[in-house]
Amino acid sequence: MEIRPEHHRIWNPKYETMPEEEMRQLQLERLQSTLHRVARNVTFYRRQFERHGVNIDDITDLPDLRKLPFTTKQDLRENYPYGMFAVPLRDVVRIHSSSGTTGKPTVVGYTRNDLETWSDLVARFMTAGGVTDDDVVQVAFGYGLFTGAFGLHYGAEKIGASVIPISSGNSKKQVMIMQDYKTTCLVCTPSYALYLADLIAEMGVEAKSLSLRWGLFGAEAWSENMRDQLENRLPIVATDNYGLSEVMGPGVAGECLYKNGMHCQEDCFIFELIDPETLEPVPEGESGELVITTIHKEAFPLIRYRTRDITRFLPGKCPCGRTGRRLQKVMGRNDDMLIIRGVNLFPSQIEEVLMRMEGVEPHYLIIVDRVNNLDIIEIRVEVNERMMSDQVEKLQILQERISKEIRDLYQVSAKVKLVEPRSIERFEGKARRVIDNRKI
């Protein structure tokens, strides 16, 4: 569709167009306030500061942030469930969580003010992506402990758009809703949007007959090639957005209609890029691991959180008028996490399920592919000779049990294939657990 001048809107000009010097001062004030609050209310941070010899009163400028220790996902797991909260539980009005490699999720909380901030941040990138109070927004993320659906839901309502909380799956009904309810904005993973595009064609529906104009896609990496396909086949204007449950959920950064990088919400977060090996800042313009400090969260503030996401800051200013820094699309991680249809999944989570099963050997291979624009996962696992020589019916029961447990625990459907002993390749060094054949 044609992008006209009236489509370029800014939801919160006070912060989105704030002069850089003023923004840095605001960040420093909010950082100092956050540090005093976590030192007072979060035992983990108080001990971390003591262990690293940090006096928070010495943090008098933004570069001093480097004096502070990092926070990792493992720290969150070790303080499960509420050890990282900076407010009493009675002040927490919402709890979300994400899966962890040990089976324990990372738990995040929100006060009423946090929810208001979250809604505002999502309203910013949705407005940047073209959404207004005239739009009908179809949220096709799964509702539940995952932050994505609720974040986009309340952000859209904040703008004044009409929200259809259809959740994920039931794809033919998704298409019917698009037709009948005159959906103008689709919110989901980009791979699911491509799947819907295929389904629309298979159903004999002319994509141009739909009311769709905007597509706001996140929760997994996607390329410019995928963007082109989405925009040509639906047809829509497709924009990327970034967030993670531990930091806030969606709303940390997002593209505008110029699609030249994701605008960082710097009044609420301080962004750093480090070399994941040396932990030192990377030179300007180079890629590094994104580290985020929250400076406007009450319930669950994080100091120098290592996201494991690899990206870089983009040079220059955006013609949209927003003044904050911009992030390149996040295209990789420096750990082994898989993202399957928007769900974060570690090989060790699958291993945990497998190792609870009688007759299963500790040798497995995870094969990830993309078929008809949807991620699929196959798990090949060795069973012992006694199990392999057993009745076919028992093998089928074991396959179904493994598949069901993975689906119940992690909301991921996996095909399980039981294979003979010693049929999976062995390695002298680190085992190769994952083959990812996706081309995005």
Short mmCIF file of C-alpha atoms in Angstrom, two decimals:
data_model
loop_
_atom_site.label_atom_id
_atom_site.label_comp_id
_atom_site.label_asym_id
_atom_site.label_seq_id
_atom_site.Cartn_x
_atom_site.Cartn_y
_atom_site.Cartn_z
CA MET A 1 0.00 0.00 0.00
CA GLU A 2 1.04 3.61 -0.51
CA ILE A 3 2.51 5.32 2.57
CA ARG A 4 1.17 8.85 2.83
CA PRO A 5 2.42 11.66 5.11
CA GLU A 6 -0.51 11.23 7.49
CA HIS A 7 0.60 7.66 8.18
CA HIS A 8 3.80 8.89 9.87
CA ARG A 9 2.58 9.54 13.42
CA ILE A 10 4.34 9.71 16.79
CA TRP A 11 2.47 8.49 19.87
CA ASN A 12 4.56 10.14 22.62
CA PRO A 13 6.52 13.08 21.19
CA LYS A 14 7.82 14.13 24.62
CA TYR A 15 10.07 11.08 24.86
CA GLU A 16 10.31 9.87 21.27
CA THR A 17 11.65 13.19 19.99
CA MET A 18 13.51 14.34 23.10
CA PRO A 19 16.88 16.01 22.36
CA GLU A 20 19.81 13.70 23.03
CA GLU A 21 21.38 15.76 25.82
CA GLU A 22 18.06 15.97 27.65
CA MET A 23 17.51 12.23 27.19
CA ARG A 24 20.93 11.37 28.63
CA GLN A 25 20.19 13.47 31.70
CA LEU A 26 16.82 11.76 32.14
CA GLN A 27 18.47 8.36 31.80
CA LEU A 28 21.07 9.22 34.44
CA GLU A 29 18.45 10.42 36.92
CA ARG A 30 16.30 7.37 36.41
CA LEU A 31 19.33 5.06 36.60
CA GLN A 32 20.45 6.53 39.92
CA SER A 33 16.94 6.20 41.32
CA THR A 34 16.70 2.59 40.14
CA LEU A 35 20.09 1.67 41.63
CA HIS A 36 19.16 3.01 45.05
CA ARG A 37 15.86 1.17 44.93
CA VAL A 38 17.32 -2.22 43.99
CA ALA A 39 20.15 -1.85 46.52
CA ARG A 40 17.51 -1.26 49.18
CA ASN A 41 14.88 -3.80 48.12
CA VAL A 42 16.54 -6.63 46.15
CA THR A 43 18.88 -8.84 48.15
CA PHE A 44 20.52 -10.20 44.99
CA TYR A 45 21.63 -6.75 43.82
CA ARG A 46 22.71 -5.60 47.26
CA ARG A 47 24.99 -8.61 47.51
CA GLN A 48 26.21 -8.20 43.93
CA PHE A 49 27.20 -4.60 44.55
CA GLU A 50 29.02 -5.59 47.73
CA ARG A 51 30.76 -8.53 46.02
CA HIS A 52 32.01 -6.32 43.18
CA GLY A 53 32.94 -3.42 45.44
CA VAL A 54 30.39 -1.09 43.84
CA ASN A 55 29.31 2.07 45.62
CA ILE A 56 26.21 3.20 43.78
CA ASP A 57 26.87 6.79 44.83
CA ASP A 58 29.89 6.65 42.50
CA ILE A 59 27.58 6.24 39.49
CA THR A 60 27.54 9.91 38.50
CA ASP A 61 27.55 9.61 34.71
CA LEU A 62 26.20 7.12 32.17
CA PRO A 63 29.64 5.67 31.29
CA ASP A 64 29.88 4.67 34.98
CA LEU A 65 27.31 2.00 34.18
CA ARG A 66 30.24 -0.20 33.17
CA LYS A 67 31.28 -0.39 36.82
CA LEU A 68 28.15 -2.43 37.57
CA PRO A 69 28.01 -6.23 37.29
CA PHE A 70 25.92 -7.97 34.65
CA THR A 71 22.67 -9.83 35.30
CA THR A 72 22.05 -13.12 33.49
CA LYS A 73 19.08 -15.40 32.96
CA GLN A 74 20.72 -17.88 35.33
CA ASP A 75 20.57 -15.23 38.06
CA LEU A 76 16.83 -14.98 37.49
CA ARG A 77 16.40 -18.73 37.74
CA GLU A 78 18.41 -18.92 40.93
CA ASN A 79 16.12 -16.31 42.48
CA TYR A 80 12.92 -18.06 41.36
CA PRO A 81 10.16 -17.10 41.75
CA TYR A 82 10.04 -13.68 43.45
CA GLY A 83 13.60 -13.05 44.60
CA MET A 84 14.24 -10.32 42.01
CA PHE A 85 11.10 -8.32 42.80
CA ALA A 86 11.73 -4.80 44.14
CA VAL A 87 8.23 -4.31 45.55
CA PRO A 88 6.04 -6.37 47.91
CA LEU A 89 3.95 -9.01 46.17
CA ARG A 90 0.79 -7.12 47.14
CA ASP A 91 1.87 -4.34 44.75
CA VAL A 92 2.31 -6.78 41.83
CA VAL A 93 -0.87 -6.94 39.76
CA ARG A 94 0.39 -9.10 36.86
CA ILE A 95 2.79 -12.05 36.66
CA HIS A 96 4.24 -13.45 33.44
CA SER A 97 6.96 -16.02 32.91
CA SER A 98 9.10 -17.67 30.28
CA SER A 99 10.51 -21.20 30.15
CA GLY A 100 13.91 -22.03 31.59
CA THR A 101 16.49 -24.67 30.72
CA THR A 102 16.12 -26.33 34.11
CA GLY A 103 12.35 -26.55 33.94
CA LYS A 104 11.96 -23.53 36.22
CA PRO A 105 10.67 -20.46 34.37
CA THR A 106 11.93 -16.93 34.79
CA VAL A 107 9.16 -15.02 36.56
CA VAL A 108 8.47 -11.33 35.96
CA GLY A 109 6.05 -9.02 37.70
CA TYR A 110 4.32 -5.73 36.92
CA THR A 111 2.83 -3.03 39.12
CA ARG A 112 -0.08 -0.94 37.87
CA ASN A 113 2.39 1.74 36.83
CA ASP A 114 4.48 -0.88 35.00
CA LEU A 115 1.44 -1.98 33.03
CA GLU A 116 0.69 1.63 32.13
CA THR A 117 4.29 2.09 30.97
CA TRP A 118 4.18 -1.17 29.01
CA SER A 119 0.97 -0.18 27.23
CA ASP A 120 2.49 3.18 26.32
CA LEU A 121 5.67 1.60 24.92
CA VAL A 122 3.67 -0.79 22.76
CA ALA A 123 1.41 2.05 21.63
CA ARG A 124 4.56 3.85 20.45
CA PHE A 125 5.80 1.14 18.08
CA MET A 126 2.29 0.26 16.93
CA THR A 127 1.70 3.91 16.06
CA ALA A 128 5.10 3.98 14.35
CA GLY A 129 3.95 0.94 12.34
CA GLY A 130 0.85 2.75 11.09
CA VAL A 131 -1.85 1.68 13.58
CA THR A 132 -4.48 4.25 14.66
CA ASP A 133 -7.78 4.24 16.53
CA ASP A 134 -9.50 3.44 13.22
CA ASP A 135 -7.81 0.04 12.97
CA VAL A 136 -9.05 -3.46 13.81
CA VAL A 137 -6.14 -5.43 15.29
CA GLN A 138 -6.12 -9.24 15.16
CA VAL A 139 -3.76 -10.60 17.83
CA ALA A 140 -2.70 -14.09 16.72
CA PHE A 141 -0.11 -14.65 19.43
CA GLY A 142 -0.90 -17.22 22.11
CA TYR A 143 -2.45 -15.74 25.24
CA GLY A 144 -1.13 -17.00 28.56
CA LEU A 145 2.11 -16.52 30.50
CA PHE A 146 3.83 -15.43 27.27
CA THR A 147 4.06 -11.63 27.26
CA GLY A 148 3.57 -11.08 23.53
CA ALA A 149 -0.21 -11.31 23.21
CA PHE A 150 -1.07 -9.23 26.26
CA GLY A 151 1.53 -6.59 25.45
CA LEU A 152 0.17 -6.01 21.96
CA HIS A 153 -3.42 -6.30 23.19
CA TYR A 154 -3.19 -3.52 25.74
CA GLY A 155 -1.00 -1.35 23.51
CA ALA A 156 -3.61 -1.49 20.77
CA GLU A 157 -6.37 -0.66 23.25
CA LYS A 158 -4.27 2.25 24.50
CA ILE A 159 -4.28 3.68 20.98
CA GLY A 160 -8.03 3.14 20.77
CA ALA A 161 -7.97 0.43 18.12
CA SER A 162 -10.48 -2.42 18.14
CA VAL A 163 -8.80 -5.63 19.33
CA ILE A 164 -9.67 -9.19 18.29
CA PRO A 165 -7.98 -11.50 20.85
CA ILE A 166 -8.20 -14.62 18.69
CA SER A 167 -4.91 -16.10 20.02
CA SER A 168 -2.81 -18.54 17.97
CA GLY A 169 -3.86 -21.52 15.85
CA ASN A 170 -7.24 -22.36 14.29
CA SER A 171 -5.94 -20.92 11.04
CA LYS A 172 -9.03 -21.21 8.87
CA LYS A 173 -10.96 -19.32 11.51
CA GLN A 174 -8.20 -16.69 11.47
CA VAL A 175 -8.88 -16.15 7.78
CA MET A 176 -12.64 -16.10 8.32
CA ILE A 177 -12.22 -13.47 11.04
CA MET A 178 -10.04 -11.39 8.74
CA GLN A 179 -12.76 -11.46 6.11
CA ASP A 180 -15.81 -10.96 8.30
CA TYR A 181 -14.44 -8.58 10.93
CA LYS A 182 -12.49 -6.46 8.42
CA THR A 183 -9.16 -6.88 10.17
CA THR A 184 -6.71 -4.12 9.21
CA CYS A 185 -3.71 -5.10 11.34
CA LEU A 186 -2.28 -8.59 11.89
CA VAL A 187 -0.12 -9.28 14.94
CA CYS A 188 1.78 -12.61 15.06
CA THR A 189 5.12 -14.19 14.19
CA PRO A 190 6.28 -13.54 10.61
CA SER A 191 6.41 -17.27 9.85
CA TYR A 192 2.78 -17.68 10.91
CA ALA A 193 1.82 -14.71 8.76
CA LEU A 194 3.41 -16.44 5.76
CA TYR A 195 1.53 -19.61 6.61
CA LEU A 196 -1.71 -17.62 6.68
CA ALA A 197 -0.80 -16.12 3.31
CA ASP A 198 -0.49 -19.65 1.89
CA LEU A 199 -3.79 -20.66 3.46
CA ILE A 200 -5.56 -17.60 2.10
CA ALA A 201 -4.47 -18.58 -1.40
CA GLU A 202 -5.45 -22.24 -0.88
CA MET A 203 -8.92 -21.19 0.28
CA GLY A 204 -9.39 -19.21 -2.91
CA VAL A 205 -9.52 -15.90 -1.08
CA GLU A 206 -8.12 -12.92 -2.97
CA ALA A 207 -5.65 -11.31 -0.54
CA LYS A 208 -6.37 -7.87 -1.99
CA SER A 209 -10.02 -8.30 -1.06
CA LEU A 210 -9.09 -8.28 2.63
CA SER A 211 -8.92 -5.07 4.65
CA LEU A 212 -5.38 -5.78 5.88
CA ARG A 213 -3.00 -2.81 5.81
CA TRP A 214 -0.47 -3.35 8.59
CA GLY A 215 1.50 -6.31 9.90
CA LEU A 216 3.38 -6.05 13.21
CA PHE A 217 5.63 -9.08 13.53
CA GLY A 218 8.06 -10.20 16.21
CA ALA A 219 9.09 -13.01 18.58
CA GLU A 220 11.45 -14.60 16.02
CA ALA A 221 14.18 -13.60 13.61
CA TRP A 222 13.11 -12.79 10.07
CA SER A 223 14.86 -11.44 7.02
CA GLU A 224 14.21 -8.68 4.53
CA ASN A 225 13.36 -11.42 2.02
CA MET A 226 10.57 -12.59 4.30
CA ARG A 227 9.36 -9.01 4.67
CA ASP A 228 9.17 -8.69 0.88
CA GLN A 229 7.13 -11.87 0.64
CA LEU A 230 4.71 -10.76 3.34
CA GLU A 231 4.23 -7.32 1.84
CA ASN A 232 3.67 -8.70 -1.65
CA ARG A 233 1.43 -11.61 -0.79
CA LEU A 234 -0.96 -10.24 1.82
CA PRO A 235 -0.40 -7.27 0.85
CA ILE A 236 0.52 -5.17 3.91
CA VAL A 237 3.21 -2.94 5.34
CA ALA A 238 5.27 -5.24 7.58
CA THR A 239 7.31 -3.86 10.48
CA ASP A 240 9.56 -5.52 13.05
CA ASN A 241 9.53 -5.02 16.81
CA TYR A 242 11.69 -6.25 19.67
CA GLY A 243 11.21 -7.14 23.29
CA LEU A 244 11.83 -9.90 25.78
CA SER A 245 9.86 -11.04 28.78
CA GLU A 246 12.58 -10.39 31.33
CA VAL A 247 12.97 -6.75 30.34
CA MET A 248 9.34 -5.80 29.66
CA GLY A 249 7.87 -7.84 26.84
CA PRO A 250 7.22 -6.27 23.42
CA GLY A 251 7.82 -2.53 23.37
CA VAL A 252 11.57 -2.29 23.94
CA ALA A 253 12.17 -1.20 20.33
CA GLY A 254 10.27 -1.14 17.06
CA GLU A 255 10.39 0.01 13.46
CA CYS A 256 8.58 2.96 11.97
CA LEU A 257 7.20 3.02 8.41
CA TYR A 258 10.61 3.96 7.01
CA LYS A 259 11.79 0.48 8.10
CA ASN A 260 15.39 1.51 8.63
CA GLY A 261 16.01 0.14 12.11
CA MET A 262 14.11 -0.33 15.35
CA HIS A 263 13.72 2.79 17.47
CA CYS A 264 14.97 2.27 21.03
CA GLN A 265 12.77 3.48 23.89
CA GLU A 266 15.60 5.20 25.69
CA ASP A 267 13.54 6.90 28.38
CA CYS A 268 12.81 3.45 29.84
CA PHE A 269 15.94 1.46 28.96
CA ILE A 270 19.68 1.99 28.64
CA PHE A 271 21.15 0.00 25.75
CA GLU A 272 24.74 -1.25 25.52
CA LEU A 273 26.56 -3.49 23.06
CA ILE A 274 29.37 -5.67 24.36
CA ASP A 275 31.76 -8.27 23.02
CA PRO A 276 30.33 -11.51 24.50
CA GLU A 277 33.85 -12.87 24.98
CA THR A 278 35.65 -9.90 26.54
CA LEU A 279 32.49 -8.25 27.97
CA GLU A 280 33.90 -4.90 26.85
CA PRO A 281 31.98 -2.34 24.74
CA VAL A 282 32.23 -2.92 20.99
CA PRO A 283 33.50 -0.13 18.72
CA GLU A 284 30.86 2.20 17.26
CA GLY A 285 29.04 0.60 14.34
CA GLU A 286 30.09 -2.97 15.12
CA SER A 287 27.82 -5.82 16.17
CA GLY A 288 27.71 -7.06 19.72
CA GLU A 289 25.57 -8.62 22.40
CA LEU A 290 22.74 -6.37 23.52
CA VAL A 291 22.73 -5.49 27.22
CA ILE A 292 19.73 -3.67 28.68
CA THR A 293 19.22 -1.82 31.96
CA THR A 294 15.64 -0.96 32.91
CA ILE A 295 15.26 2.51 34.42
CA HIS A 296 11.49 2.92 34.65
CA LYS A 297 10.24 -0.39 36.05
CA GLU A 298 8.95 -0.74 39.58
CA ALA A 299 8.30 -4.44 40.20
CA PHE A 300 11.13 -6.10 38.29
CA PRO A 301 14.07 -3.81 37.50
CA LEU A 302 17.14 -5.33 35.85
CA ILE A 303 20.68 -3.98 35.84
CA ARG A 304 22.85 -4.69 32.79
CA TYR A 305 20.85 -7.70 31.65
CA ARG A 306 22.63 -9.82 29.04
CA THR A 307 20.03 -10.60 26.39
CA ARG A 308 22.32 -12.87 24.31
CA ASP A 309 20.89 -11.17 21.20
CA ILE A 310 23.37 -9.97 18.59
CA THR A 311 22.71 -6.64 16.84
CA ARG A 312 24.26 -3.24 16.22
CA PHE A 313 23.35 0.42 16.42
CA LEU A 314 22.59 2.09 13.10
CA PRO A 315 24.19 5.41 12.20
CA GLY A 316 22.40 8.65 11.32
CA LYS A 317 18.94 9.97 12.05
CA CYS A 318 15.60 8.67 10.89
CA PRO A 319 13.42 10.97 8.75
CA CYS A 320 10.42 10.12 10.95
CA GLY A 321 11.65 12.62 13.56
CA ARG A 322 12.35 10.20 16.40
CA THR A 323 15.66 11.05 18.00
CA GLY A 324 16.66 7.88 19.86
CA ARG A 325 19.17 5.32 18.69
CA ARG A 326 18.09 2.57 16.32
CA LEU A 327 18.84 -1.14 16.43
CA GLN A 328 19.42 -3.33 13.43
CA LYS A 329 17.07 -6.33 13.18
CA VAL A 330 18.22 -8.98 15.64
CA MET A 331 19.24 -11.94 13.51
CA GLY A 332 21.11 -14.22 15.89
CA ARG A 333 22.00 -15.23 19.42
CA ASN A 334 25.26 -16.17 21.02
CA ASP A 335 23.79 -19.16 22.81
CA ASP A 336 21.97 -22.26 21.67
CA MET A 337 18.38 -21.17 22.13
CA LEU A 338 15.91 -22.11 19.43
CA ILE A 339 12.88 -20.01 18.57
CA ILE A 340 10.04 -22.20 17.32
CA ARG A 341 6.94 -20.27 16.20
CA GLY A 342 7.69 -17.54 18.71
CA VAL A 343 8.42 -19.92 21.61
CA ASN A 344 11.89 -19.96 23.14
CA LEU A 345 13.21 -23.50 23.49
CA PHE A 346 16.58 -24.82 24.63
CA PRO A 347 17.96 -28.25 23.71
CA SER A 348 18.47 -28.91 27.41
CA GLN A 349 14.72 -28.54 27.97
CA ILE A 350 14.11 -31.34 25.48
CA GLU A 351 16.90 -33.36 27.06
CA GLU A 352 15.26 -32.98 30.44
CA VAL A 353 12.06 -34.55 29.12
CA LEU A 354 13.89 -37.35 27.30
CA MET A 355 15.97 -38.33 30.29
CA ARG A 356 12.85 -38.91 32.37
CA MET A 357 11.68 -41.61 29.96
CA GLU A 358 12.43 -45.27 30.67
CA GLY A 359 14.31 -47.00 27.87
CA VAL A 360 15.70 -43.79 26.33
CA GLU A 361 19.45 -43.36 25.82
CA PRO A 362 21.20 -39.99 26.39
CA HIS A 363 21.79 -39.48 22.66
CA TYR A 364 19.46 -37.34 20.60
CA LEU A 365 19.34 -34.98 17.65
CA ILE A 366 16.98 -32.03 17.10
CA ILE A 367 16.21 -31.19 13.48
CA VAL A 368 14.46 -27.88 12.81
CA ASP A 369 13.05 -26.99 9.41
CA ARG A 370 10.52 -24.65 7.85
CA VAL A 371 7.76 -26.24 5.74
CA ASN A 372 4.98 -24.18 4.18
CA ASN A 373 6.35 -21.20 6.12
CA LEU A 374 5.89 -22.87 9.51
CA ASP A 375 8.65 -24.08 11.81
CA ILE A 376 8.65 -27.83 12.40
CA ILE A 377 10.82 -29.78 14.80
CA GLU A 378 11.79 -33.45 14.74
CA ILE A 379 13.51 -35.13 17.67
CA ARG A 380 15.45 -38.29 16.96
CA VAL A 381 16.30 -40.16 20.13
CA GLU A 382 18.03 -43.46 20.70
CA VAL A 383 16.35 -46.14 22.77
CA ASN A 384 18.05 -49.15 24.31
CA GLU A 385 18.10 -52.54 22.62
CA ARG A 386 15.41 -53.98 24.90
CA MET A 387 13.01 -51.16 24.05
CA MET A 388 13.82 -51.36 20.33
CA SER A 389 13.03 -55.09 20.32
CA ASP A 390 9.72 -54.51 22.10
CA GLN A 391 6.30 -54.39 20.51
CA VAL A 392 5.59 -51.64 17.98
CA GLU A 393 2.65 -50.52 20.10
CA LYS A 394 4.92 -49.78 23.08
CA LEU A 395 7.27 -47.74 20.89
CA GLN A 396 4.33 -45.71 19.62
CA ILE A 397 3.16 -45.08 23.18
CA LEU A 398 6.64 -43.83 24.12
CA GLN A 399 6.79 -41.54 21.09
CA GLU A 400 3.40 -40.08 21.91
CA ARG A 401 4.30 -39.62 25.57
CA ILE A 402 7.47 -37.69 24.73
CA SER A 403 5.66 -35.52 22.20
CA LYS A 404 2.79 -34.80 24.62
CA GLU A 405 5.11 -33.83 27.48
CA ILE A 406 7.08 -31.42 25.30
CA ARG A 407 3.84 -29.92 24.02
CA ASP A 408 2.36 -29.61 27.52
CA LEU A 409 5.49 -28.08 29.07
CA TYR A 410 6.69 -25.81 26.28
CA GLN A 411 3.75 -25.34 23.89
CA VAL A 412 5.77 -26.75 20.99
CA SER A 413 4.58 -29.61 18.79
CA ALA A 414 7.40 -31.98 17.94
CA LYS A 415 7.61 -35.12 15.84
CA VAL A 416 9.46 -37.81 17.80
CA LYS A 417 11.35 -40.57 16.01
CA LEU A 418 12.82 -43.43 18.02
CA VAL A 419 16.02 -44.80 16.50
CA GLU A 420 18.32 -47.74 17.12
CA PRO A 421 21.20 -47.64 19.62
CA ARG A 422 24.42 -46.03 18.33
CA SER A 423 22.70 -44.68 15.20
CA ILE A 424 23.24 -41.01 16.13
CA GLU A 425 26.69 -39.66 15.37
CA ARG A 426 29.07 -39.26 18.29
CA PHE A 427 31.58 -36.41 18.68
CA GLU A 428 34.81 -36.27 20.62
CA GLY A 429 34.22 -32.68 21.57
CA LYS A 430 30.94 -30.90 22.09
CA ALA A 431 27.97 -32.90 20.83
CA ARG A 432 26.00 -31.51 17.93
CA ARG A 433 22.47 -31.55 19.26
CA VAL A 434 20.75 -29.30 16.71
CA ILE A 435 20.51 -29.16 12.92
CA ASP A 436 18.64 -26.03 11.87
CA ASN A 437 17.71 -26.19 8.19
CA ARG A 438 15.54 -23.07 8.19
CA LYS A 439 16.29 -20.43 5.59
CA ILE A 440 14.80 -17.13 6.69
#
